[in-house]
Amino acid sequence: MSVPVAPPVSCTSCGGQVADAICAGCKALQPPGQLDHFARLGLQRGYDVDPAGLERAYFAAQRRFHPDRFAGRGAREKNFSLQHATLINDAYETLREPLARARYLLDLEGRPPPGEDGRTIADPVLLMEALDWREALEEAGDAAALQALAARLAGDLAAVQGRLGRAFAAHDLDGATREALRLSYLVKLGAELKRKQMPRIAVP
């Protein structure tokens, strides 16, 4: 796995030219540099991420830059390895979650991620969907109704993620923003649904 380095591209140890995070000449570890999460894990930028491929990239990166591998190096390289490991974890945690990944891609495009701009749902279609879901959740009074809602939610989540992938692939940022907002409220509803499905402990 090769991880590019951001300029300057001179090795911090031997001064030679470097094109990877580990100098090919003296094997010294270089600082992590400014890379987006996809580049840091050696992945192509895009919303559709293969979960198995992401796992492989993450563990390969962690093995390569794990601080234990640089325990015998100087303080500078030890610090670089910690920085690499922290950034690799950040990249993995962001890219593995569909909503976090959508927000991150919008942020890379200079779009304010939905839900973080202080605005409520302005799209009347989305607003009606959210109200419909809220009403269905409040009215679900037994395990069977909650299970049916969970199945409906799983279908809606899959459909929204499919539309997000198509919107990002077409560089339709308005569409991606709208679907990311829809995914945001579905994720919140999913958390509330799980809490409602949890067994209640009787108080004596």
N, CA and C of each residue as an Amber inpcrd file, in Angstrom:
protein
   612
   0.8410000  -1.1860000   0.0000000   0.0000000   0.0000000   0.0000000
   0.8780000   1.2390000   0.0000000   0.6850000   2.0940000  -0.9780000
   1.4480000   3.3340000  -1.0630000   0.5630000   4.4950000  -0.6420000
   1.0970000   5.3580000   0.2030000   0.3620000   6.5420000   0.6350000
   1.1410000   7.7630000   0.1970000   0.5890000   8.5780000  -0.6990000
   1.3310000   9.7430000  -1.1800000   1.5670000  10.7370000  -0.0590000
   2.5310000  11.5880000  -0.2510000   2.8100000  12.6380000   0.7200000
   2.5250000  13.9810000   0.0670000   2.1250000  14.9350000   0.8870000
   1.8600000  16.2790000   0.3780000   3.1620000  17.0520000   0.3340000
   3.2480000  18.0560000  -0.5470000   4.4520000  18.8760000  -0.6040000
   4.7270000  19.5190000   0.7630000   5.9810000  19.7650000   1.1590000
   7.2080000  19.4540000   0.4220000   7.4720000  17.9600000   0.3730000
   8.1300000  17.5130000  -0.6950000   8.3310000  16.0950000  -0.9020000
   9.7810000  15.6900000  -0.6780000  10.4860000  16.4600000   0.1160000
  11.8480000  16.0850000   0.4800000  11.8100000  15.3160000   1.7900000
  12.5580000  14.2280000   1.8610000  12.5920000  13.3940000   3.0640000
  13.0590000  14.2260000   4.2650000  12.3410000  14.0640000   5.3740000
  12.6970000  14.8210000   6.5750000  13.9750000  14.2970000   7.2100000
  14.4720000  13.1420000   6.7330000  15.6800000  12.5610000   7.3110000
  16.8950000  12.7190000   6.3920000  16.7840000  12.1930000   5.1430000
  17.9430000  12.2090000   4.2480000  17.8870000  13.3400000   3.2280000
  16.7360000  13.9780000   3.1030000  16.6070000  15.0950000   2.1550000
  16.3280000  14.6700000   0.7320000  16.2600000  13.3700000   0.4720000
  15.9630000  12.8910000  -0.8770000  14.5060000  13.0930000  -1.2380000
  14.2030000  12.9230000  -2.5150000  12.8280000  13.0790000  -2.9680000
  11.9960000  11.8810000  -2.5210000  10.7950000  12.1360000  -2.0480000
   9.9140000  11.0600000  -1.5970000   8.5630000  11.1810000  -2.2850000
   7.9640000  10.0460000  -2.6150000   6.6260000  10.0160000  -3.2090000
   5.6940000   9.1650000  -2.3760000   6.1850000   8.6880000  -1.2520000
   5.4040000   7.8170000  -0.3870000   5.6620000   8.2460000   1.0540000
   4.8190000   7.7820000   1.9750000   4.9580000   8.1730000   3.3730000
   6.1970000   7.5700000   4.0150000   6.7930000   6.5790000   3.3900000
   8.0540000   6.0200000   3.8780000   9.1050000   6.2320000   2.7850000
  10.1770000   6.9180000   3.1320000  11.2080000   7.2510000   2.1530000
  11.8090000   5.9770000   1.5540000  11.8590000   5.9120000   0.2280000
  12.4050000   4.7260000  -0.4290000  13.9110000   4.6290000  -0.2300000
  14.5570000   5.7680000   0.0520000  16.0060000   5.7550000   0.2070000
  16.4590000   5.3390000   1.5940000  16.0140000   6.0780000   2.6190000
  16.4960000   5.8090000   3.9920000  15.4620000   5.1190000   4.8650000
  14.2480000   4.8740000   4.3370000  13.1540000   4.1870000   5.0430000
  12.6010000   4.9930000   6.2050000  12.8880000   6.2770000   6.2600000
  12.3620000   7.0960000   7.3560000  10.8870000   7.4060000   7.1230000
  10.1120000   7.3810000   8.1920000   8.6930000   7.7130000   8.0930000
   8.5360000   9.2220000   7.9630000   7.6450000   9.6210000   7.0420000
   7.4050000  11.0360000   6.7960000   6.1440000  11.4980000   7.5220000
   5.9780000  12.8090000   7.7320000   4.7470000  13.3060000   8.3630000
   3.5400000  12.9890000   7.4900000   2.3470000  12.8710000   8.0770000
   1.1760000  12.4410000   7.3130000   0.7630000  13.3970000   6.2020000
   0.9280000  14.6880000   6.3900000   0.5390000  15.6220000   5.3390000
  -0.9600000  15.7790000   5.2210000  -1.3560000  16.6610000   4.3140000
  -2.7640000  16.9810000   4.1160000  -3.3450000  16.0960000   3.0230000
  -4.0210000  15.0510000   3.4200000  -4.6870000  14.1500000   2.4730000
  -6.1350000  13.9900000   2.8900000  -7.0310000  13.7890000   1.9230000
  -8.4030000  13.4900000   2.3270000  -8.4760000  12.0370000   2.7930000
  -9.5990000  11.7020000   3.4290000  -9.7300000  10.3720000   4.0340000
  -9.5860000   9.2450000   3.0170000 -10.0650000   9.4830000   1.8080000
 -10.0050000   8.4340000   0.7870000  -8.5470000   8.1810000   0.3780000
  -7.8310000   9.2730000   0.0970000  -6.4340000   9.1260000  -0.3070000
  -5.6040000   8.5050000   0.8130000  -5.9350000   8.8520000   2.0500000
  -5.1480000   8.3230000   3.1680000  -5.2590000   6.8050000   3.2550000
  -6.4120000   6.2800000   2.8450000  -6.5870000   4.8210000   2.8810000
  -6.3680000   4.1870000   1.5100000  -5.9420000   4.9920000   0.5500000
  -5.6800000   4.4430000  -0.7830000  -6.9420000   4.0650000  -1.5290000
  -8.0460000   4.7650000  -1.2450000  -9.3220000   4.4560000  -1.8870000
  -9.7000000   5.5570000  -2.8680000 -10.4900000   5.1780000  -3.8690000
 -10.9920000   6.1660000  -4.8070000 -12.1020000   6.9590000  -4.1400000
 -12.0870000   8.2760000  -4.3360000 -13.0920000   9.1180000  -3.6960000
 -14.4610000   8.8790000  -4.3150000 -15.4550000   8.6460000  -3.4810000
 -16.8150000   8.4420000  -3.9600000 -17.6900000   7.9370000  -2.8280000
 -19.0100000   8.0590000  -3.0110000 -19.9030000   7.6550000  -1.9170000
 -19.9840000   6.1410000  -1.7720000 -20.0120000   5.4410000  -2.9020000
 -20.1480000   3.9780000  -2.8310000 -18.8100000   3.3580000  -2.4300000
 -18.7700000   2.8600000  -1.2100000 -17.5470000   2.2480000  -0.6710000
 -17.8380000   0.7860000  -0.3550000 -17.0010000  -0.0780000  -0.8560000
 -17.1340000  -1.5070000  -0.5520000 -16.6880000  -1.7410000   0.8910000
 -17.5970000  -2.1880000   1.7690000 -17.2240000  -2.3520000   3.1860000
 -16.0200000  -3.2670000   3.3830000 -15.9580000  -4.3640000   2.6330000
 -14.8220000  -5.2880000   2.7860000 -13.5240000  -4.6230000   2.3240000
 -13.6060000  -3.8640000   1.2320000 -12.4220000  -3.1580000   0.7480000
 -11.9520000  -2.1020000   1.7240000 -12.9160000  -1.4110000   2.3530000
 -12.5640000  -0.4180000   3.3600000 -11.8670000  -1.0750000   4.5510000
 -12.3890000  -2.2100000   4.9850000 -11.7690000  -2.9300000   6.1130000
 -10.3370000  -3.3250000   5.7660000 -10.1430000  -3.8550000   4.5530000
  -8.7960000  -4.2780000   4.1590000  -7.8460000  -3.0830000   4.1250000
  -8.3200000  -1.9700000   3.5630000  -7.4650000  -0.7770000   3.4660000
  -7.1150000  -0.2540000   4.8550000  -8.1030000  -0.2710000   5.7420000
  -7.8730000   0.2370000   7.1030000  -6.8260000  -0.6040000   7.8380000
  -7.0050000  -1.9090000   7.8250000  -6.0710000  -2.7530000   8.5770000
  -4.6820000  -2.7510000   7.9350000  -4.6240000  -2.6550000   6.6050000
  -3.3170000  -2.5640000   5.9480000  -2.5970000  -1.2880000   6.3640000
  -3.3480000  -0.1720000   6.4140000  -2.7390000   1.1050000   6.8180000
  -2.3060000   1.0560000   8.2730000  -3.1430000   0.4870000   9.1210000
  -2.7760000   0.4080000  10.5460000  -1.5380000  -0.4500000  10.7430000
  -1.4580000  -1.5520000  10.0060000  -0.2670000  -2.4040000  10.1440000
   0.9750000  -1.6400000   9.6950000   0.8550000  -0.8630000   8.6430000
   2.0250000  -0.1780000   8.0950000   2.5150000   0.9490000   8.9930000
   1.5650000   1.6420000   9.6420000   1.9640000   2.8270000  10.3970000
   1.8020000   2.6670000  11.9050000   1.5280000   1.4650000  12.3690000
   1.2880000   1.2790000  13.8030000   2.5130000   1.7260000  14.6070000
   2.2880000   2.4600000  15.6890000   3.4080000   2.9630000  16.5010000
   4.3730000   1.8730000  16.9650000   3.8900000   0.6440000  17.1460000
   4.7930000  -0.4330000  17.5840000   5.8960000  -0.6840000  16.5650000
   5.6070000  -0.4510000  15.2880000   6.6080000  -0.6800000  14.2480000
   7.7350000   0.3480000  14.3010000   7.4670000   1.4610000  14.9600000
   8.4570000   2.5390000  14.9980000   8.9600000   2.7850000  16.4160000
   8.7810000   1.7780000  17.2620000   9.1870000   1.9260000  18.6620000
  10.6950000   2.1480000  18.7970000  11.4760000   1.6170000  17.8570000
  12.9250000   1.7740000  17.9380000  13.4660000   2.9890000  17.1990000
  12.5620000   3.8090000  16.6400000  12.9910000   4.9970000  15.9000000
  13.1100000   6.1970000  16.8320000  13.5480000   7.2890000  16.2820000
  13.6660000   8.5130000  17.0670000  12.3110000   9.1100000  17.4090000
  12.3600000  10.1420000  18.2620000  11.1170000  10.7610000  18.7450000
  10.2860000  11.3250000  17.6000000  10.9490000  11.8710000  16.5820000
  10.2010000  12.4760000  15.4770000   9.3850000  11.4360000  14.7220000
  10.0010000  10.3110000  14.4030000   9.2630000   9.2780000  13.6660000
   8.1870000   8.6340000  14.5380000   8.4570000   8.4990000  15.8310000
   7.4150000   7.9710000  16.7310000   6.1980000   8.8950000  16.7120000
   6.4670000  10.1780000  16.7400000   5.3650000  11.1470000  16.7020000
   4.6290000  11.0810000  15.3650000   5.3780000  10.9450000  14.2790000
   4.7390000  10.8180000  12.9590000   3.8310000   9.5840000  12.9190000
   4.3010000   8.4660000  13.4930000   3.4950000   7.2410000  13.4430000
   2.1990000   7.4120000  14.2310000   2.2630000   8.1260000  15.3530000
   1.0390000   8.3860000  16.1170000   0.0850000   9.2600000  15.3050000
   0.6350000  10.2490000  14.6280000  -0.2100000  11.1070000  13.7930000
  -0.8610000  10.3030000  12.6700000  -0.0710000   9.4410000  12.0290000
  -0.6390000   8.5920000  10.9660000  -1.7700000   7.7310000  11.5240000
  -1.5200000   7.0670000  12.6650000  -2.5130000   6.1570000  13.2330000
  -3.8010000   6.8900000  13.5850000  -3.6790000   8.0840000  14.1520000
  -4.8640000   8.8660000  14.5160000  -5.6620000   9.2520000  13.2760000
  -4.9750000   9.7170000  12.2450000  -5.6630000  10.1330000  11.0230000
  -6.2900000   8.9410000  10.2920000  -5.6220000   7.7940000  10.3410000
  -6.1780000   6.5850000   9.7220000  -7.4720000   6.1820000  10.4400000
  -7.4680000   6.2580000  11.7730000  -8.6920000   5.9490000  12.5210000
  -9.8090000   6.9250000  12.1820000  -9.4690000   8.2100000  12.0890000
 -10.4800000   9.2200000  11.7250000 -11.0730000   8.9170000  10.3530000
 -10.1980000   8.5660000   9.4060000 -10.6610000   8.2680000   8.0510000
 -11.5960000   7.0630000   8.0570000 -11.2070000   6.0330000   8.7630000
 -12.0200000   4.8090000   8.8070000 -13.3790000   5.0690000   9.4390000
 -13.3830000   5.7550000  10.5800000 -14.6430000   6.0060000  11.2800000
 -15.5810000   6.8710000  10.4390000 -15.0410000   7.7770000   9.6650000
 -15.8760000   8.6360000   8.8190000 -16.4190000   7.8730000   7.6180000
 -15.5630000   7.1090000   6.9670000 -15.9700000   6.4640000   5.7090000
 -16.8460000   5.2390000   5.9340000 -16.7870000   4.6370000   7.1100000
 -17.5800000   3.4220000   7.3350000 -19.0510000   3.7400000   7.5940000
 -19.3450000   4.9690000   8.0210000 -20.7260000   5.3430000   8.3180000
 -21.3260000   6.0810000   7.1230000 -22.4520000   5.5840000   6.5740000
 -23.0280000   6.2050000   5.3740000 -23.3290000   7.6960000   5.5190000
 -23.8800000   8.0880000   6.6850000 -24.2110000   9.5060000   6.8610000
 -22.9410000  10.3450000   7.0120000 -22.0050000   9.8850000   7.8190000
 -20.7550000  10.6300000   8.0000000 -20.0000000  10.7490000   6.6810000
 -20.0490000   9.6950000   5.8700000 -19.3690000   9.7140000   4.5720000
 -20.0210000  10.7440000   3.6420000 -21.3540000  10.7930000   3.6370000
 -22.0500000  11.7700000   2.7950000 -21.7170000  13.1870000   3.2410000
 -21.7550000  13.4250000   4.5490000 -21.4380000  14.7630000   5.0540000
 -20.0000000  15.1460000   4.7100000 -19.1010000  14.1920000   4.8200000
 -17.6890000  14.4740000   4.5290000 -17.5050000  14.8290000   3.0510000
 -18.1600000  14.0770000   2.1710000 -18.0390000  14.3750000   0.7390000
 -18.6110000  15.7520000   0.4150000 -19.7390000  16.1030000   1.0430000
 -20.3050000  17.4320000   0.8180000 -19.3550000  18.5080000   1.3300000
 -18.7460000  18.2390000   2.4650000 -17.7880000  19.1960000   3.0210000
 -16.5960000  19.3780000   2.0780000 -16.1240000  18.2890000   1.4710000
 -15.0240000  18.3910000   0.5080000 -15.4190000  19.2450000  -0.6950000
 -16.7150000  19.2380000  -1.0160000 -17.2070000  20.0260000  -2.1540000
 -17.5670000  21.4480000  -1.7490000 -17.3450000  21.7790000  -0.4640000
 -17.6530000  23.1360000  -0.0130000 -19.1110000  23.3590000   0.3030000
 -19.8700000  22.2550000   0.4170000 -21.2870000  22.3630000   0.7590000
 -21.4560000  22.1720000   2.2680000 -22.2730000  23.0170000   2.9300000
 -22.5080000  22.7970000   4.3700000 -23.2520000  21.4870000   4.5810000
 -22.6940000  20.5810000   5.3630000 -23.3870000  19.3140000   5.6050000
 -24.7560000  19.5510000   6.2090000 -25.7820000  18.8390000   5.7570000
 -27.1330000  19.0440000   6.2870000 -27.1820000  18.7540000   7.7750000
 -27.9200000  19.6010000   8.4660000 -28.0480000  19.4190000   9.9050000
 -26.9950000  20.1590000  10.6950000 -25.9940000  20.7130000  10.0040000
 -24.9360000  21.4190000  10.7120000 -24.9490000  22.9060000  10.3820000
 -25.9540000  23.3490000   9.6480000 -26.0160000  24.7640000   9.2920000
 -27.0650000  25.5080000  10.1130000 -27.6220000  24.8090000  11.1190000
 -28.5830000  25.4610000  12.0050000 -29.9750000  25.6000000  11.4290000
 -30.1900000  25.0650000  10.2110000 -31.5010000  25.2110000   9.5990000
 -32.3330000  23.9540000   9.8090000 -33.6490000  24.1260000   9.8700000
 -34.5440000  22.9870000   9.9620000 -34.8670000  22.5180000   8.5450000
 -35.7120000  21.4720000   8.4310000 -36.0640000  20.9460000   7.1170000
 -36.9430000  21.9560000   6.3830000 -36.4580000  22.4610000   5.2520000
 -37.2120000  23.4560000   4.4890000 -37.9590000  22.8160000   3.3230000
 -37.4970000  21.6630000   2.8540000 -38.1330000  20.9740000   1.7340000
 -39.4740000  20.4020000   2.2100000 -40.6000000  20.8550000   1.6060000
 -41.9070000  20.3800000   2.0940000 -42.0940000  18.8730000   1.9540000
 -41.4990000  18.2650000   0.9150000 -41.6210000  16.8110000   0.7480000
 -40.9010000  16.0880000   1.8840000 -39.6790000  16.5200000   2.1630000
 -38.9200000  15.9090000   3.2500000 -39.6130000  16.1320000   4.5910000
 -40.1660000  17.3220000   4.7550000 -40.8360000  17.6320000   6.0200000
 -42.0350000  16.7160000   6.2330000 -42.8240000  16.4940000   5.1790000
 -43.9860000  15.6160000   5.3040000 -43.5550000  14.1810000   5.5770000
 -42.4670000  13.7410000   4.9360000 -41.9650000  12.3950000   5.1960000
 -41.5450000  12.2480000   6.6560000 -40.8380000  13.2520000   7.1610000
 -40.3590000  13.1970000   8.5450000 -41.5360000  13.1690000   9.5150000
 -42.5750000  13.9940000   9.2270000 -43.7510000  14.0180000  10.1020000
 -44.4940000  12.6940000  10.0490000 -44.5640000  12.0930000   8.8460000
 -45.2340000  10.7970000   8.6990000 -44.5050000   9.7230000   9.5070000
 -43.1730000   9.7430000   9.4140000 -42.3900000   8.7730000  10.1770000
 -42.5800000   8.9840000  11.6870000 -42.5600000  10.2510000  12.0880000
 -42.7080000  10.5600000  13.5180000 -44.0500000  10.0710000  14.0460000
 -45.0800000  10.2700000  13.2550000 -46.4150000   9.8270000  13.6630000
 -46.4720000   8.3030000  13.7490000 -45.8800000   7.6210000  12.7620000
 -45.8920000   6.1510000  12.7700000 -45.1340000   5.6110000  13.9710000
 -44.0500000   6.2680000  14.3310000 -43.2590000   5.8060000  15.4770000
 -44.0190000   5.9890000  16.7760000 -44.7230000   7.1100000  16.8910000
 -45.4730000   7.3670000  18.1230000 -46.6640000   6.4310000  18.2650000
 -47.2470000   6.0210000  17.1230000 -48.4470000   5.1820000  17.1730000
 -48.1280000   3.6960000  17.3150000 -46.8680000   3.3190000  17.0560000
 -46.5030000   1.8930000  17.1490000 -46.5250000   1.4800000  18.6250000
 -47.5020000   0.6410000  18.9560000 -47.6960000   0.3380000  20.3730000
 -47.2840000  -1.0470000  20.7980000 -46.8970000  -1.9100000  19.8620000
 -46.4940000  -3.2550000  20.2850000 -45.2790000  -3.7110000  19.4740000
 -44.7540000  -4.8800000  19.8360000 -43.5250000  -5.3780000  19.2200000
 -43.6880000  -5.6100000  17.7200000 -44.8720000  -6.0950000  17.3260000
 -45.0870000  -6.3760000  15.8980000 -45.0670000  -5.0820000  15.0830000
 -45.6910000  -4.0440000  15.6200000 -45.7100000  -2.7600000  14.9060000
 -44.3120000  -2.1720000  14.8120000 -43.5420000  -2.3000000  15.8940000
 -42.1670000  -1.7850000  15.8800000 -41.3050000  -2.5730000  14.9040000
 -41.5200000  -3.8850000  14.8390000 -40.7590000  -4.7150000  13.9030000
 -41.0800000  -4.3370000  12.4690000 -42.3520000  -4.0590000  12.1960000
 -42.7450000  -3.6330000  10.8480000 -42.1040000  -2.2940000  10.4930000
 -42.0340000  -1.3960000  11.4670000 -41.3850000  -0.1110000  11.2200000
 -39.8930000  -0.2980000  10.9530000 -39.2650000  -1.2270000  11.6760000
 -37.8380000  -1.4860000  11.4760000 -37.5820000  -1.9910000  10.0600000
 -38.4610000  -2.8580000   9.5590000 -38.3060000  -3.3690000   8.1930000
 -38.4980000  -2.2450000   7.1760000 -39.4910000  -1.3970000   7.4320000
 -39.7310000  -0.2460000   6.5320000 -38.5340000   0.6980000   6.5410000
 -37.9780000   0.9150000   7.7320000 -36.8330000   1.8170000   7.8530000
 -35.6180000   1.2680000   7.1080000 -35.3920000  -0.0500000   7.2140000
 -34.2540000  -0.6550000   6.5140000 -34.3780000  -0.4600000   5.0060000
 -35.5930000  -0.6030000   4.5070000 -35.8140000  -0.3960000   3.0780000
 -35.5760000   1.0450000   2.6690000 -36.0700000   1.9720000   3.4930000
 -35.8800000   3.4020000   3.1840000 -34.4040000   3.7830000   3.2380000
 -33.6750000   3.2440000   4.2230000 -32.2460000   3.5550000   4.3390000
 -31.4790000   3.0650000   3.1110000 -31.7940000   1.8500000   2.6680000
 -31.1080000   1.3080000   1.4950000 -31.4080000   2.1490000   0.2520000
 -32.6680000   2.5690000   0.1210000 -33.0530000   3.3680000  -1.0450000
 -32.3520000   4.7290000  -1.0330000 -32.2850000   5.3530000   0.1320000
 -31.6350000   6.6620000   0.2290000 -30.1400000   6.5440000  -0.0830000
 -29.5110000   5.5000000   0.4280000 -28.0760000   5.3320000   0.1590000
 -27.8200000   5.0730000  -1.3310000 -28.7310000   4.3630000  -1.9670000
 -28.6080000   4.1570000  -3.4130000 -28.6970000   5.4720000  -4.1700000
 -29.6620000   6.3210000  -3.7720000 -29.8070000   7.6210000  -4.4360000
 -28.6060000   8.5210000  -4.1440000 -28.0620000   8.4210000  -2.9320000
 -26.8680000   9.2140000  -2.6100000 -25.7040000   8.8220000  -3.5180000
 -25.5240000   7.5250000  -3.7170000 -24.4330000   7.0670000  -4.5690000
 -24.5740000   7.5900000  -5.9830000 -25.8040000   7.5650000  -6.4950000
 -26.0380000   8.0520000  -7.8560000 -25.8590000   9.5680000  -7.9390000
 -26.2950000  10.2760000  -6.9080000 -26.1680000  11.7390000  -6.9150000
 -24.6930000  12.1510000  -6.8800000 -23.9100000  11.5280000  -6.0220000
 -22.4870000  11.8860000  -5.9560000 -21.7730000  11.4870000  -7.2510000
 -22.1440000  10.3250000  -7.8120000 -21.4940000   9.8890000  -9.0480000
 -21.7730000  10.8620000 -10.1870000 -22.9670000  11.4780000 -10.1780000
 -23.3410000  12.4420000 -11.2200000 -22.9540000  13.8670000 -10.8360000
 -22.3050000  14.0220000  -9.7060000 -21.9400000  15.3450000  -9.1650000
 -23.1700000  16.2340000  -9.0250000 -24.2790000  15.6120000  -8.6670000
 -25.5240000  16.3410000  -8.3870000 -25.5050000  16.6890000  -6.8970000
 -24.8820000  17.8030000  -6.5690000 -24.6830000  18.1380000  -5.1570000
 -25.9770000  18.5800000  -4.4840000 -26.8990000  19.1970000  -5.2360000
 -28.1990000  19.5410000  -4.6480000 -28.9430000  18.2650000  -4.2620000
 -28.9230000  17.2920000  -5.1790000 -29.5710000  16.0190000  -4.8800000
 -28.8950000  15.2970000  -3.7260000 -27.5620000  15.3280000  -3.6960000
 -26.8330000  14.6690000  -2.6130000 -27.1310000  15.3320000  -1.2720000
 -27.2440000  16.6580000  -1.2750000 -27.5610000  17.3720000  -0.0270000
 -28.9540000  16.9870000   0.4590000 -29.9000000  16.9280000  -0.4660000
 -31.2770000  16.5690000  -0.0920000 -31.3350000  15.1480000   0.4710000
 -30.6410000  14.2050000  -0.1900000 -30.6750000  12.8190000   0.2870000
 -29.8960000  12.6540000   1.5900000 -28.8450000  13.4360000   1.7730000
 -28.1000000  13.3660000   3.0360000 -28.9650000  13.8660000   4.1880000
 -29.7680000  14.8960000   3.9240000 -30.6860000  15.3780000   4.9690000
 -31.7340000  14.3180000   5.2720000 -32.2380000  13.6710000   4.2080000
 -33.2130000  12.5900000   4.4230000 -32.5720000  11.4570000   5.2360000
 -31.3430000  11.1020000   4.8980000 -30.6430000  10.0470000   5.6400000
 -30.4290000  10.4610000   7.0910000 -30.1730000  11.7500000   7.3240000
 -29.9430000  12.2460000   8.6760000 -31.1590000  12.0100000   9.5630000
 -32.3490000  12.3650000   9.0660000 -33.5020000  12.1700000   9.9410000
 -33.8840000  10.7020000  10.0510000 -33.5990000   9.9000000   9.0100000
 -33.8670000   8.4560000   9.1260000 -32.9540000   7.8140000  10.1680000
 -31.7080000   8.2490000  10.2260000 -30.7810000   7.7140000  11.2360000
 -31.2600000   8.0730000  12.6430000 -31.7380000   9.3170000  12.8050000
 -32.2710000   9.7170000  14.1190000 -33.4940000   8.8930000  14.4920000
 -34.3770000   8.6810000  13.5280000 -35.5570000   7.8680000  13.7870000
 -35.1700000   6.4340000  14.1240000 -34.1290000   5.9360000  13.4610000
 -33.6650000   4.5820000  13.7550000 -33.1850000   4.4530000  15.1920000
 -32.4910000   5.4720000  15.6880000 -32.0200000   5.4390000  17.0730000
 -33.2050000   5.4480000  18.0390000 -34.2230000   6.2570000  17.7200000
 -35.4070000   6.3020000  18.5800000 -36.1690000   4.9800000  18.5240000
 -36.2120000   4.3880000  17.3440000 -36.8940000   3.1010000  17.1980000
 -36.2010000   2.0230000  18.0260000 -34.8680000   2.0180000  18.0140000
 -34.1380000   1.0290000  18.8150000 -34.4080000   1.2130000  20.2950000
 -34.4530000   2.4670000  20.7400000 -34.7400000   2.7100000  22.1600000
 -36.1400000   2.2160000  22.5130000 -37.0750000   2.4050000  21.5810000
 -38.4530000   1.9830000  21.8610000 -38.5730000   0.4630000  21.8520000
 -37.6760000  -0.2070000  21.1210000 -37.7140000  -1.6750000  21.0580000
 -37.0300000  -2.3260000  22.2450000 -36.2570000  -1.5590000  22.9970000
 -35.5430000  -2.1460000  24.1330000 -36.5390000  -2.5850000  25.2050000
 -36.3080000  -3.7760000  25.7800000 -37.2310000  -4.2430000  26.8320000
 -37.1800000  -3.3300000  28.0460000 -38.3350000  -3.0800000  28.5990000
 -38.4190000  -2.2240000  29.7720000 -38.3250000  -3.0690000  31.0390000
 -37.5310000  -2.5650000  31.9710000 -37.3480000  -3.2670000  33.2390000
 -38.4120000  -2.7990000  34.2230000 -39.1820000  -3.7550000  34.7070000
 -40.2460000  -3.4040000  35.6440000 -39.6550000  -2.9270000  36.9710000
 -40.2020000  -1.8520000  37.4840000 -39.7510000  -1.3270000  38.7840000
 -40.6590000  -1.9010000  39.8710000 -40.0610000  -2.6280000  40.8500000
 -40.9190000  -3.2410000  41.8980000 -41.5860000  -2.1730000  42.7680000
